[in-house]
Amino acid sequence: MKDITLANGKTVQMREPKVRDMRISQEAKTDAEQEIKLIGNLTNMTMDEIDELSLKDYTSLQTALKSFL
């Protein structure tokens, strides 16, 4: 489990992905949508919450995800 602190001070926890998460994310059409769906599954964030993140915060989530892969 990784803790990611966003610019607004909120801490988001991301769990390690499982094969099930990868399968679910592959239902999306594009690579970007797959990544967003995977991050949503691992953090319990909604797509709307992810859409409203700054790019800096999203990059922090991407970096955390990559550390698991």
N, CA, C and O of each residue as an XYZ file, in Angstrom:
276
protein
N       0.855     -1.171      0.000
C       0.000      0.000      0.000
C       0.901      1.234      0.000
O       1.872      1.314      0.753
N       0.564      2.174     -0.845
C       1.318      3.430     -0.926
C       0.379      4.584     -0.588
O      -0.789      4.585     -0.976
N       0.903      5.556      0.132
C       0.178      6.788      0.429
C       0.691      7.872     -0.498
O       1.896      8.107     -0.589
N      -0.241      8.539     -1.194
C       0.106      9.627     -2.099
C      -0.599     10.882     -1.580
O      -1.821     10.900     -1.428
N       0.178     11.921     -1.312
C      -0.401     13.173     -0.835
C      -0.619     14.104     -2.021
O       0.308     14.421     -2.765
N      -1.863     14.530     -2.177
C      -2.237     15.426     -3.268
C      -1.971     16.878     -2.877
O      -1.714     17.179     -1.711
N      -2.035     17.760     -3.848
C      -1.732     19.180     -3.627
C      -2.660     19.811     -2.594
O      -2.261     20.747     -1.901
N      -3.893     19.315     -2.479
C      -4.839     19.882     -1.515
C      -4.644     19.320     -0.109
O      -5.404     19.654      0.800
N      -3.625     18.463      0.080
C      -3.333     17.881      1.383
C      -3.999     16.548      1.638
O      -3.673     15.863      2.608
N      -4.925     16.175      0.778
C      -5.609     14.891      0.925
C      -4.627     13.757      0.615
O      -3.841     13.846     -0.328
N      -4.683     12.701      1.414
C      -3.850     11.531      1.175
C      -4.696     10.435      0.555
O      -5.766     10.094      1.061
N      -4.203      9.889     -0.548
C      -4.881      8.802     -1.251
C      -4.033      7.542     -1.067
O      -2.813      7.573     -1.231
N      -4.680      6.457     -0.732
C      -3.970      5.185     -0.620
C      -4.153      4.387     -1.901
O      -5.256      4.292     -2.440
N      -3.053      3.817     -2.377
C      -3.095      2.962     -3.565
C      -2.586      1.586     -3.163
O      -1.490      1.448     -2.619
N      -3.390      0.579     -3.437
C      -2.976     -0.785     -3.136
C      -2.259     -1.389     -4.335
O      -2.350     -0.877     -5.451
N      -1.558     -2.466     -4.096
C      -0.849     -3.154     -5.166
C      -1.856     -3.793     -6.117
O      -2.836     -4.386     -5.665
N      -1.631     -3.681     -7.438
C      -2.573     -4.269     -8.391
C      -2.523     -5.799     -8.375
O      -1.496     -6.416     -8.089
N      -3.661     -6.368     -8.691
C      -3.784     -7.812     -8.863
C      -4.099     -8.080    -10.334
O      -4.431     -7.162    -11.084
N      -3.993     -9.315    -10.728
C      -4.294     -9.688    -12.118
C      -5.717     -9.266    -12.463
O      -5.980     -8.802    -13.573
N      -6.621     -9.424    -11.527
C      -8.026     -9.035    -11.742
C      -8.122     -7.562    -12.140
O      -8.901     -7.208    -13.025
N      -7.332     -6.705    -11.491
C      -7.349     -5.277    -11.814
C      -6.895     -5.033    -13.250
O      -7.471     -4.214    -13.965
N      -5.862     -5.750    -13.658
C      -5.365     -5.602    -15.033
C      -6.433     -6.025    -16.040
O      -6.644     -5.352    -17.049
N      -7.102     -7.136    -15.763
C      -8.154     -7.613    -16.681
C      -9.281     -6.593    -16.782
O      -9.757     -6.293    -17.877
N      -9.701     -6.065    -15.651
C     -10.797     -5.088    -15.650
C     -10.403     -3.837    -16.425
O     -11.199     -3.303    -17.197
N      -9.171     -3.370    -16.218
C      -8.748     -2.133    -16.888
C      -8.630     -2.312    -18.391
O      -8.781     -1.342    -19.134
N      -8.365     -3.514    -18.856
C      -8.193     -3.752    -20.285
C      -9.503     -3.692    -21.062
O      -9.504     -3.779    -22.290
N     -10.615     -3.545    -20.354
C     -11.904     -3.362    -21.025
C     -12.010     -1.974    -21.651
O     -12.822     -1.755    -22.550
N     -11.188     -1.038    -21.175
C     -11.198      0.324    -21.717
C     -10.585      0.326    -23.119
O      -9.811     -0.565    -23.469
N     -10.939      1.332    -23.913
C     -10.543      1.371    -25.324
C      -9.116      1.855    -25.552
O      -8.416      1.324    -26.414
N      -8.678      2.853    -24.795
C      -7.352      3.428    -25.043
C      -6.426      3.144    -23.859
O      -6.880      2.780    -22.774
N      -5.131      3.314    -24.084
C      -4.151      3.119    -23.010
C      -4.412      4.090    -21.860
O      -4.319      3.715    -20.691
N      -4.735      5.326    -22.192
C      -4.990      6.334    -21.153
C      -6.203      5.939    -20.315
O      -6.169      6.039    -19.089
N      -7.270      5.491    -20.971
C      -8.464      5.068    -20.243
C      -8.176      3.845    -19.381
O      -8.710      3.728    -18.278
N      -7.339      2.935    -19.871
C      -6.956      1.751    -19.090
C      -6.237      2.170    -17.818
O      -6.524      1.661    -16.734
N      -5.302      3.098    -17.957
C      -4.539      3.559    -16.803
C      -5.447      4.257    -15.789
O      -5.330      4.024    -14.586
N      -6.334      5.096    -16.264
C      -7.256      5.806    -15.378
C      -8.154      4.819    -14.650
O      -8.391      4.958    -13.450
N      -8.649      3.834    -15.365
C      -9.510      2.828    -14.749
C      -8.739      2.029    -13.701
O      -9.267      1.734    -12.630
N      -7.508      1.685    -14.007
C      -6.673      0.932    -13.067
C      -6.393      1.768    -11.814
O      -6.514      1.266    -10.696
N      -6.028      3.016    -11.991
C      -5.777      3.892    -10.843
C      -7.049      4.023    -10.005
O      -6.987      4.007     -8.776
N      -8.190      4.152    -10.661
C      -9.457      4.230     -9.933
C      -9.710      2.988     -9.089
O     -10.116      3.087     -7.931
N      -9.469      1.820     -9.674
C      -9.663      0.569     -8.929
C      -8.733      0.490     -7.723
O      -9.136      0.038     -6.651
N      -7.510      0.921     -7.898
C      -6.497      0.759     -6.846
C      -6.623      1.797     -5.738
O      -6.120      1.587     -4.634
N      -7.282      2.905     -6.015
C      -7.410      3.986     -5.024
C      -8.839      4.170     -4.522
O      -9.073      4.931     -3.583
N      -9.791      3.482     -5.138
C     -11.215      3.660     -4.839
C     -11.697      5.072     -5.165
O     -12.657      5.564     -4.572
N     -11.018      5.716     -6.114
C     -11.459      7.026     -6.587
C     -12.390      6.817     -7.779
O     -12.220      5.877     -8.555
N     -13.373      7.702     -7.915
C     -14.265      7.631     -9.060
C     -13.587      8.268    -10.275
O     -12.609      9.002    -10.139
N     -14.110      7.981    -11.438
C     -13.573      8.597    -12.651
C     -13.736     10.109    -12.587
O     -12.863     10.843    -13.050
N     -14.840     10.583    -12.020
C     -15.050     12.033    -11.879
C     -13.983     12.649    -10.979
O     -13.476     13.732    -11.272
N     -13.637     11.970     -9.886
C     -12.599     12.484     -8.988
C     -11.248     12.549     -9.703
O     -10.504     13.519     -9.555
N     -10.945     11.521    -10.468
C      -9.682     11.484    -11.201
C      -9.665     12.572    -12.270
O      -8.647     13.237    -12.461
N     -10.782     12.756    -12.964
C     -10.870     13.792    -13.997
C     -10.610     15.187    -13.436
O     -10.113     16.054    -14.155
N     -10.933     15.417    -12.177
C     -10.783     16.737    -11.578
C      -9.402     16.968    -10.969
O      -9.133     18.059    -10.468
N      -8.522     15.969    -11.000
C      -7.175     16.132    -10.461
C      -6.342     17.055    -11.345
O      -6.545     17.125    -12.557
N      -5.422     17.747    -10.730
C      -4.440     18.493    -11.517
C      -3.509     17.481    -12.174
O      -3.418     16.338    -11.728
N      -2.828     17.891    -13.218
C      -1.885     16.980    -13.870
C      -0.751     16.590    -12.926
O      -0.242     15.471    -12.987
N      -0.363     17.509    -12.062
C       0.688     17.206    -11.083
C       0.244     16.078    -10.153
O       1.011     15.153     -9.887
N      -0.989     16.153     -9.661
C      -1.503     15.094     -8.783
C      -1.655     13.778     -9.549
O      -1.344     12.708     -9.027
N      -2.135     13.869    -10.792
C      -2.300     12.653    -11.585
C      -0.939     12.000    -11.846
O      -0.816     10.776    -11.817
N       0.065     12.814    -12.096
C       1.417     12.291    -12.315
C       1.925     11.572    -11.059
O       2.622     10.563    -11.162
N       1.584     12.081     -9.897
C       1.966     11.401     -8.652
C       1.319     10.023     -8.560
O       1.946      9.064     -8.108
N       0.070      9.930     -8.988
C      -0.619      8.632     -8.991
C      -0.005      7.698    -10.034
O       0.155      6.503     -9.781
N       0.334      8.232    -11.190
C       1.002      7.426    -12.228
C       2.326      6.860    -11.718
O       2.642      5.691    -11.941
N       3.083      7.696    -11.039
C       4.390      7.268    -10.518
C       4.209      6.148     -9.494
O       4.956      5.169     -9.504
N       3.238      6.288     -8.628
C       2.960      5.238     -7.637
C       2.557      3.938     -8.336
O       3.002      2.857     -7.950
N       1.717      4.047     -9.363
C       1.296      2.865    -10.104
C       2.508      2.179    -10.741
O       2.658      0.962    -10.639
N       3.358      2.948    -11.386
C       4.525      2.381    -12.062
C       5.457      1.688    -11.081
O       6.141      0.735    -11.454
N       5.496      2.139     -9.854
C       6.377      1.508     -8.871
C       5.919      0.088     -8.538
O       6.714     -0.724     -8.063
N       4.651     -0.213     -8.783
C       4.121     -1.560     -8.543
C       4.376     -2.503     -9.715
O       4.390     -3.721     -9.543
N       4.579     -1.940    -10.906
C       4.652     -2.766    -12.108
C       6.081     -3.175    -12.451
O       6.302     -3.874    -13.440
